[in-house]
Coordinates of C-alpha atoms and ligand atoms in Angstrom, one line a residue:
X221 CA 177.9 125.3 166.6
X222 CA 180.1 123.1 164.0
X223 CA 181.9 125.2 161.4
X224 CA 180.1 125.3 158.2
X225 CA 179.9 126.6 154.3
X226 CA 176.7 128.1 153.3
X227 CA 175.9 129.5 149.9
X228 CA 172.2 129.3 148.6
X229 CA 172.0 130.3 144.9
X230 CA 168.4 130.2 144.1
X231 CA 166.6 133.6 143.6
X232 CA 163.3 133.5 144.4
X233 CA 160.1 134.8 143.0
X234 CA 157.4 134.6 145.7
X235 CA 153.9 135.6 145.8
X236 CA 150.9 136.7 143.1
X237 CA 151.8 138.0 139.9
X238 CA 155.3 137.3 139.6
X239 CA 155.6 134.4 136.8
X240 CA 153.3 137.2 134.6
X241 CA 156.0 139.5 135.2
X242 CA 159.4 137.4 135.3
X243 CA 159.1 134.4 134.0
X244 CA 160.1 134.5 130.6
X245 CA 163.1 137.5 131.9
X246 CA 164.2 134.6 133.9
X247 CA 163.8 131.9 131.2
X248 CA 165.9 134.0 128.6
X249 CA 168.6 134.4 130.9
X250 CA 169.2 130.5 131.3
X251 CA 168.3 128.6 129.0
X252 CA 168.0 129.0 124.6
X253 CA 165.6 125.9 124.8
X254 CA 163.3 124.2 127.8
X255 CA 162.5 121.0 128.8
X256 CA 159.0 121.6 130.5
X257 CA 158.4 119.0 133.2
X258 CA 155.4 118.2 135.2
X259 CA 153.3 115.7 137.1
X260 CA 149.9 114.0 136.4
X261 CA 147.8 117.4 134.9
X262 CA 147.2 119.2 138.3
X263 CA 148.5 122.3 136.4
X264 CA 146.4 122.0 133.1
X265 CA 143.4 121.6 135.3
X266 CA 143.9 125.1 137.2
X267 CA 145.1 126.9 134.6
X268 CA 148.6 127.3 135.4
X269 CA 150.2 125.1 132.2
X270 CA 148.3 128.1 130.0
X271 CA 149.9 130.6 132.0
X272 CA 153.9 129.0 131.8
X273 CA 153.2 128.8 128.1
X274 CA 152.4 131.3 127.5
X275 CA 155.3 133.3 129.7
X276 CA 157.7 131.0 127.8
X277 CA 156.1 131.7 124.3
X278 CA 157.0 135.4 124.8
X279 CA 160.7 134.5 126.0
X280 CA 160.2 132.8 121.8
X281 CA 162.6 130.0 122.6
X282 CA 161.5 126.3 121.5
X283 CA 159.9 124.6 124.5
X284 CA 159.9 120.3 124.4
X285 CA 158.1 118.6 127.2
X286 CA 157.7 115.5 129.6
X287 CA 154.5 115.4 131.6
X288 CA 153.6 112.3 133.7
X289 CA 156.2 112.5 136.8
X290 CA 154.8 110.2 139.0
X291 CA 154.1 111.2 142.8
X292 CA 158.2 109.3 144.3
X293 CA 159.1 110.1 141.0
X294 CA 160.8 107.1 139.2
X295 CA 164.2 106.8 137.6
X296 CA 162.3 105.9 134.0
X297 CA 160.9 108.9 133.8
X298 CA 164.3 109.9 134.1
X299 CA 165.9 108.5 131.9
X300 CA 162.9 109.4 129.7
X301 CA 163.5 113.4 130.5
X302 CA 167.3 112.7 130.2
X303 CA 167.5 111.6 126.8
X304 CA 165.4 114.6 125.5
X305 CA 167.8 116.7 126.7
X306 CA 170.3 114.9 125.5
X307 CA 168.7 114.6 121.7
X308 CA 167.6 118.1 121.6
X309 CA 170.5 120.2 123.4
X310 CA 167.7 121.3 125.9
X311 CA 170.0 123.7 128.2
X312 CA 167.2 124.7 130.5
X313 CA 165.1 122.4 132.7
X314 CA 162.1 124.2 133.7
X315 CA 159.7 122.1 136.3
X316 CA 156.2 122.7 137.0
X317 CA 154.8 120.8 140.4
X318 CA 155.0 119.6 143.5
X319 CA 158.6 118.3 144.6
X320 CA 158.3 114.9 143.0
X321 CA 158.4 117.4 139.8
X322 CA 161.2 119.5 141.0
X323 CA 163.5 116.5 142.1
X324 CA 163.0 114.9 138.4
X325 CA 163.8 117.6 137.3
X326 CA 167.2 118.3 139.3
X327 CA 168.0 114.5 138.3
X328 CA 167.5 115.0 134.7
X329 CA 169.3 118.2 134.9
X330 CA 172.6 116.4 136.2
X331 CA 171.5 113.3 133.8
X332 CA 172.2 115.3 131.1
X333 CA 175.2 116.5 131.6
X334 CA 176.6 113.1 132.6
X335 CA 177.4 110.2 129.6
X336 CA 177.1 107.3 132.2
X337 CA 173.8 106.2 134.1
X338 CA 171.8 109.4 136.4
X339 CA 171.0 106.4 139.1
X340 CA 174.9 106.3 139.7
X341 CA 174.6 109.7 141.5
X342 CA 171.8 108.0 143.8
X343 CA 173.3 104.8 144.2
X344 CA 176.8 105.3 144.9
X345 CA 178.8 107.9 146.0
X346 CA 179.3 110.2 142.6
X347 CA 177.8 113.3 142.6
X348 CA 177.6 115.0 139.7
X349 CA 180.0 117.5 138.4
X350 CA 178.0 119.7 136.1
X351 CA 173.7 120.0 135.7
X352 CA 172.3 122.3 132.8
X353 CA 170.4 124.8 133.9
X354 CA 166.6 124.2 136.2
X355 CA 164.0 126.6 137.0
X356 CA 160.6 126.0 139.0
X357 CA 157.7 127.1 139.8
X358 CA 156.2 125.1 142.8
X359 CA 152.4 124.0 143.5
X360 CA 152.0 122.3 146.4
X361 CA 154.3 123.4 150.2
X362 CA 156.0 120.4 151.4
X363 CA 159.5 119.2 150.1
X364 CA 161.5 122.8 150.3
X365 CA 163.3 121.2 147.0
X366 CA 161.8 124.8 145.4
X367 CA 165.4 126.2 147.2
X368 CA 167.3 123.3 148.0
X369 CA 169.9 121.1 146.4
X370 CA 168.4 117.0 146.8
X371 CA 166.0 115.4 145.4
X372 CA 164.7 111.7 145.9
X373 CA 164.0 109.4 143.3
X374 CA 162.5 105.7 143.4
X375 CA 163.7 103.1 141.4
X376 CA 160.7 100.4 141.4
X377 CA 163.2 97.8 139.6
X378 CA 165.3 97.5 142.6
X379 CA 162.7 98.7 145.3
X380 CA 164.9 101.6 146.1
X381 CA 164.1 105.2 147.2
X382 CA 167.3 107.6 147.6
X383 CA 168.3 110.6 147.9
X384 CA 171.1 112.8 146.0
X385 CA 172.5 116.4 146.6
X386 CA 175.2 118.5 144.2
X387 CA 175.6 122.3 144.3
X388 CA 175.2 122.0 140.6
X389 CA 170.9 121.0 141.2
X390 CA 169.8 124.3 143.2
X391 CA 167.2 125.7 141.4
X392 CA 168.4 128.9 139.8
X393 CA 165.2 130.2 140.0
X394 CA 162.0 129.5 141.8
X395 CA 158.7 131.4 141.5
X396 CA 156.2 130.5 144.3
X397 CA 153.0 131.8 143.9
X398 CA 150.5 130.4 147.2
X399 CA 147.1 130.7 144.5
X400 CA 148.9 127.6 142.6
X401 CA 148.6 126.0 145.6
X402 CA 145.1 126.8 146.2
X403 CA 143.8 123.6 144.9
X404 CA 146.1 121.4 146.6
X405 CA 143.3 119.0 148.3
X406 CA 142.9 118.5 151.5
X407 CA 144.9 115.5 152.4
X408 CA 148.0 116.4 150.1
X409 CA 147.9 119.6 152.2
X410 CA 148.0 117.6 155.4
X411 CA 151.2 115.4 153.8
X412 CA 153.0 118.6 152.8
X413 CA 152.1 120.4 156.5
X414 CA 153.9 117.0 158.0
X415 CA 156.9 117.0 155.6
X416 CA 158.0 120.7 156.1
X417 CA 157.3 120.1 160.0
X418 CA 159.7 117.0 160.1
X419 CA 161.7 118.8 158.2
X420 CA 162.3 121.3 161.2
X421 CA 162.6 118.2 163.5
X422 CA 165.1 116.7 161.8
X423 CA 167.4 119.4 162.1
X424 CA 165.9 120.4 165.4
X425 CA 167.0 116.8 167.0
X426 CA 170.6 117.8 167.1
X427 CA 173.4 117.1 169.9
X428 CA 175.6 119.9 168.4
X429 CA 176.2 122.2 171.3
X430 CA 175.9 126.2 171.1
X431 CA 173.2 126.9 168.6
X432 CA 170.6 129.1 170.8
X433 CA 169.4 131.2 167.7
X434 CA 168.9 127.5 165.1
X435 CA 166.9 126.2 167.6
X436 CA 164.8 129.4 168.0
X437 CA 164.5 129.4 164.6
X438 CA 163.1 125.9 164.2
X439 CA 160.9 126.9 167.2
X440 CA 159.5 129.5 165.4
X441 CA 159.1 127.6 162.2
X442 CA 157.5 125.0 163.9
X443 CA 155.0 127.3 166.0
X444 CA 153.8 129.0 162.7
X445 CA 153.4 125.7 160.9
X446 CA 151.3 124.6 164.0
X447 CA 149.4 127.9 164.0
X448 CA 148.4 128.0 160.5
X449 CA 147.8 124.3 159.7
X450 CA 144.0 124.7 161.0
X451 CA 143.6 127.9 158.8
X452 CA 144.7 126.7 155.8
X453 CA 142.5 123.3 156.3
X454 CA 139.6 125.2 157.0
X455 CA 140.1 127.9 154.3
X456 CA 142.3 126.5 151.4
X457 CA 141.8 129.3 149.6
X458 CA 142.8 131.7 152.3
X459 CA 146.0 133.5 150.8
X460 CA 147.4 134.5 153.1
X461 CA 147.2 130.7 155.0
X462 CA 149.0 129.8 152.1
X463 CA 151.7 131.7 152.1
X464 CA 152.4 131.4 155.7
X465 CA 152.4 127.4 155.1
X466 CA 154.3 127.8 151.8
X467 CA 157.2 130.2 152.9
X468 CA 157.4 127.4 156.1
X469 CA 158.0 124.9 153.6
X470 CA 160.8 126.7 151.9
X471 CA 162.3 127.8 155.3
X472 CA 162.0 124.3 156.6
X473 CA 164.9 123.0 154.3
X474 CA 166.8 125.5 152.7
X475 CA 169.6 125.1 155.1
X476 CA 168.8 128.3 156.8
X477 CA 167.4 127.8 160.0
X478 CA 170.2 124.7 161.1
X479 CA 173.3 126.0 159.8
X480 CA 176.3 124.6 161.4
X481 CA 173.7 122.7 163.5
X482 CA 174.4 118.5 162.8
X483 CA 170.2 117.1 161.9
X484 CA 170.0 113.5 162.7
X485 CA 167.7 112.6 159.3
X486 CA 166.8 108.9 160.5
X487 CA 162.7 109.1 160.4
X488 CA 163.5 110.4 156.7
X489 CA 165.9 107.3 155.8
X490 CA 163.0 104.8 157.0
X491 CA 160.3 106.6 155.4
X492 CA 162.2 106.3 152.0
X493 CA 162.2 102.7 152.6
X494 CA 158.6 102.1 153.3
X495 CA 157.6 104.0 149.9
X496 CA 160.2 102.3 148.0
X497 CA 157.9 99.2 148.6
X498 CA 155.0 100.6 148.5
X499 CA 154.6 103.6 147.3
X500 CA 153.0 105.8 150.0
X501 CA 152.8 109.5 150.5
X502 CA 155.9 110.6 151.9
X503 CA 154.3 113.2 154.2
X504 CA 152.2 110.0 155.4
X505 CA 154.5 108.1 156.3
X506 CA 156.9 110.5 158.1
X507 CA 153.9 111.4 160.2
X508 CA 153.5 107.7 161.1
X509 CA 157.3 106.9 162.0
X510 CA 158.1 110.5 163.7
X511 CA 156.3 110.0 166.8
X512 CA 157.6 106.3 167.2
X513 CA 161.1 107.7 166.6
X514 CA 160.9 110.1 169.4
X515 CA 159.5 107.8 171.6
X516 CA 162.8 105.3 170.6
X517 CA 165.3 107.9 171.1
X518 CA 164.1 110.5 174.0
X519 CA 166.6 108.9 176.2
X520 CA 169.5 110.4 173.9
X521 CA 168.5 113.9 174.8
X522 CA 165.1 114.8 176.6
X523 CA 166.2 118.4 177.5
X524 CA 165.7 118.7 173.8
X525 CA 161.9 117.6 173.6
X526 CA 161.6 119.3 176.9
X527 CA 162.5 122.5 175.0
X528 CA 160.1 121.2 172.3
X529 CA 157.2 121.3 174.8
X530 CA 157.7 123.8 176.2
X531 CA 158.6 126.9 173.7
X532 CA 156.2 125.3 170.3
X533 CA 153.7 123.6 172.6
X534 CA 153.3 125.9 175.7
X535 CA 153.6 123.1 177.8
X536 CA 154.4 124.3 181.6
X537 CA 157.2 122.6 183.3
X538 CA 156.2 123.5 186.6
X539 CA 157.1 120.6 188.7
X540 CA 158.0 118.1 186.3
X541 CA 160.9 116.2 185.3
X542 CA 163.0 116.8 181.8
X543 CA 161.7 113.3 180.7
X544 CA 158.5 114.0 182.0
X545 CA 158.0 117.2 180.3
X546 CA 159.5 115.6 176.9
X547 CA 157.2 112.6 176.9
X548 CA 154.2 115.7 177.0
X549 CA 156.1 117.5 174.2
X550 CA 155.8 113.6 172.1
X551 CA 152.6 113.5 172.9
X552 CA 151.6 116.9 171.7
X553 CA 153.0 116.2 168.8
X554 CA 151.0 113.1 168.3
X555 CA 147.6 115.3 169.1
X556 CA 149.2 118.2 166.7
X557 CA 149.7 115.1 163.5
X558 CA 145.9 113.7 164.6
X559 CA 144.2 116.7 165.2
X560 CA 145.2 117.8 161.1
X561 CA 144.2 114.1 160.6
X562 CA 147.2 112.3 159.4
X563 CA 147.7 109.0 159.9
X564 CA 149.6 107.1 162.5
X565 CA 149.2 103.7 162.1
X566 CA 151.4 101.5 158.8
X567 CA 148.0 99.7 158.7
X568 CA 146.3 102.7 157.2
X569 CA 148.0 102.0 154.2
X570 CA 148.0 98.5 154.4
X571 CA 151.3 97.8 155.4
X572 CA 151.9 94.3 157.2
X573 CA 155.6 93.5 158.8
X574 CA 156.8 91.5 155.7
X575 CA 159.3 93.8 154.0
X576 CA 160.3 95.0 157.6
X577 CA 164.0 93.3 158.1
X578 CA 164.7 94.0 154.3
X579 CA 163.9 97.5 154.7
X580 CA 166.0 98.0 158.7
X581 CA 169.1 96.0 156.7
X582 CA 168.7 98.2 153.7
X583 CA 168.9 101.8 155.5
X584 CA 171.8 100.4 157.6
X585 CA 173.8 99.2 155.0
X586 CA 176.3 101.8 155.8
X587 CA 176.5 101.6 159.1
X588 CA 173.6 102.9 162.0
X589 CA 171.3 105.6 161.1
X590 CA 170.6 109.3 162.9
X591 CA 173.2 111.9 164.6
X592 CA 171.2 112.2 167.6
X593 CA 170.9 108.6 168.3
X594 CA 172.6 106.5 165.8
X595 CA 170.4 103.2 165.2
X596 CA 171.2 99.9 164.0
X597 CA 169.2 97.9 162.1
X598 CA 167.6 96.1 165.0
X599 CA 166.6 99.4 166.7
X600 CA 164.8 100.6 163.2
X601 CA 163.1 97.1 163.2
X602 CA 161.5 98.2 166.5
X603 CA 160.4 101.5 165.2
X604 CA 158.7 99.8 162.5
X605 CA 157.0 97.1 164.3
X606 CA 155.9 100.0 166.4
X607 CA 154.4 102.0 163.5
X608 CA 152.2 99.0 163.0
Ligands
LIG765 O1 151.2 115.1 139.5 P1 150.2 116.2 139.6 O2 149.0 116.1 138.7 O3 150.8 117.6 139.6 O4 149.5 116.1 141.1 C1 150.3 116.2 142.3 C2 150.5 114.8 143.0 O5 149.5 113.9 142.7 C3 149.5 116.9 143.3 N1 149.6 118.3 143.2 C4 150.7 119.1 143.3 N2 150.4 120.4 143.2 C5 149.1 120.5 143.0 C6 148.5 119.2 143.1 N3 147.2 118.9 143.0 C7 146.4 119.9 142.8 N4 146.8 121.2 142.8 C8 148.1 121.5 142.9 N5 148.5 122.8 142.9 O6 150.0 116.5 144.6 C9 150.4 115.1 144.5 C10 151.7 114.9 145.2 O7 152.7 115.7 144.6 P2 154.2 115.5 145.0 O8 155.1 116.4 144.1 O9 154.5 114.0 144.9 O10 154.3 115.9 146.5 P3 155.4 116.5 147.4 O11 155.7 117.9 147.0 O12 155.1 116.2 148.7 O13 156.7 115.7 146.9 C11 157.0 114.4 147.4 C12 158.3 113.9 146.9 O14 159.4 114.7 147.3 C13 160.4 113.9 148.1 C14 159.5 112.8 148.7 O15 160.3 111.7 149.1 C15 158.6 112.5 147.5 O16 159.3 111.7 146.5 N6 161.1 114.8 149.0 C16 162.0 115.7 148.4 C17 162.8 116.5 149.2 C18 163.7 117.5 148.6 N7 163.8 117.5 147.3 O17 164.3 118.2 149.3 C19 162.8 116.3 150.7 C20 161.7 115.6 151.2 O18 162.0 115.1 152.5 C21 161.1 114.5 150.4 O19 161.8 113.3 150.6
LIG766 ZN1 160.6 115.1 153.8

């Protein structure tokens, strides 16, 4: 394995009861006045804004807030959640949502701390060098942001959707409660259940040598994902479906399960693209590109999707070649995305071949793209086109 740094500062809160309990303990200890911020009014509808308010009207600190983050959250909103802090020496950012909540959030928590423009730390290489305080409470399983350092944010102006990661933006705390996710509907559920399972791929689709226990890891991730998808599809308000998919979500991308292992990322830095122009569901469009990736770059490594098939999938190798037996483990992956009914065309969001060579030069603009095959901007065209 590569030598590596790990250090993972976020305490987590998980399972029922634990914001009645913690949440304002927690909330004293960082901040003397929150910035609440959340999404489009999932949490008023099922009851959990009452609950947070009233946690954080017993810590008795003053509480300012910016609802509205859009699903790709975009840099206005910001800017918006920025300058609040800013004007009211907020010192704690406390986010309520899904992780386009959790990543405005970690963006307006380095925003304020910073005098020049947040999207600096997205578009060029500064990172910032101080964040005030963030706290969350996550609703929906998908991004792993709950315990994680990046976030992604989509500026619409310059049709731009990047990513940005700084020790300072862990959460300090995260409380995870699987009954807020309980009305998560049934296709969001599907998008999160694709993001933390490429999530494990990405990492998984590594040429770094010696790293026998990461890869079981990811192998076990992924096989408990694939288990409990169908349970928590048919029975959404199964708790203990939840938590199984939810505490995958965390593990999926909280540097855990790939330490010191190198992840090749490409699928991710495509499917930014596409939803920079238009907007899809992240989870949707990773589970579009992923199986059109594998097919691209099977050739770099198929003793890897071999392993794939064989150990998550239960494929038997009896009497077939490396290749062969990867192709199977591509293919069951396809049946695992269609069988939870995600999509795997472009066309199911409408999405023609226009913004295609804008979107291949834009992700290469440093240079090709993925550790375990790097691709140029010709070989993301064809993924594209093939995604069609
Ligand atoms: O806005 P509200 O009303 O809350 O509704 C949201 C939103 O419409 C809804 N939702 C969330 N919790 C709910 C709920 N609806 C009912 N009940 C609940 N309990 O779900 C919709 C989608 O929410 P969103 O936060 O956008 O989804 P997700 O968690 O999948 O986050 C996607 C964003 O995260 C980025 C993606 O690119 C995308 O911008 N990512 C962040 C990562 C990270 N920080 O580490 C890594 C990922 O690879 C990903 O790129
Ligand atoms: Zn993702």
């Amino acid at each position: 394995m590569n030598s590596f740094v790990f250090a993972n500062p976020t305490r987590l809160y998980y399972g029922k009861g634990q914001i009645e309990q913690h949440l304002s303990t927690e909330v004293k200890r960082h901040g003397s006045k929150v910035l609440l911020v959340y999404g489009g009014g999932s949490i008023k509808r099922f009851g959990l804004y009452e609950k947070v308010v009233h946690a954080l009207s017993e810590a008795g600190i003053p509480v300012f807030e910016l609802a509205g983050v859009e699903p790709n959250p975009r840099i206005t909103t910001v800017h918006a959640g920025v300058a609040l802090c800013k004007e009211h020496g907020i010192d704690l950012v406390l986010a309520v949502g899904g992780g386009s909540v959790l990543d405005a959030a970690k963006a307006i928590a380095a925003g304020a701390c910073y005098d020049g423009d947040v999207w600096d730390f997205y578009a060029t290489r500064r990172r910032p060098e101080a964040a005030i305080a963030l706290g969350t409470i996550l609703t929906h399983a998908a991004t792993g942001s709950e315990m994680n350092s990046g976030g992604v944010i989509t500026n619409w102006e310059t049709q731009e959707k990047l990513s940005s990661s700084s020790p300072f933006t862990f959460p300090r705390f995260s409380f995870c409660d699987p009954e807020n996710t309980y009305s998560v509907g049934r296709e969001q559920t599907v998008y999160g259940i694709v993001d933390m399972f490429s999530h494990v791929l990405e990492g998984y689709f590594s040429q770094t040598s010696g790293t026998p226990l990461q890869e079981r890891l990811c192998e076990a991730v992924m096989q408990t994902i694939v288990e409990w998808a169908d349970v928590v599809l048919e029975h959404p308000d199964d708790y203990a479906a939840r938590e199984a998919i939810m505490y995958c979500g965390t593990m999926a991308l909280n540097g855990m399960i790939t330490m010191g292992m190198q992840g090749d990322w490409a699928t991710h830095g495509i499917e930014h693209e596409v939803s920079a122009y238009y907007d899809i569901p992240h989870g949707g469009g990773l589970a579009i590109l992923f199986p059109h990736w594998m097919d691209a770059v099977i050739d770099a490594g198929p003793a890897r999707f071999a392993q794939l098939a064989e150990r998550v999938f239960h494929i038997a190798p009896d009497g077939k070649t490396e290749r062969q037996l990867g192709e199977e483990g591509i293919a069951a992956v396809r049946a695992f995305l269609a069988r939870i009914g995600a999509p795997d065309r472009l066309d199911h969001y409408q999405i023609d071949a226009q913004h295609f060579a804008d979107m291949a030069r834009h992700v290469t603009r440093g240079g090709p793209i993925g550790k375990f095959k790097p691709l140029d901007a010709e070989a993301v065209l064809a993924i594209l086109h093939a995604s069609l």
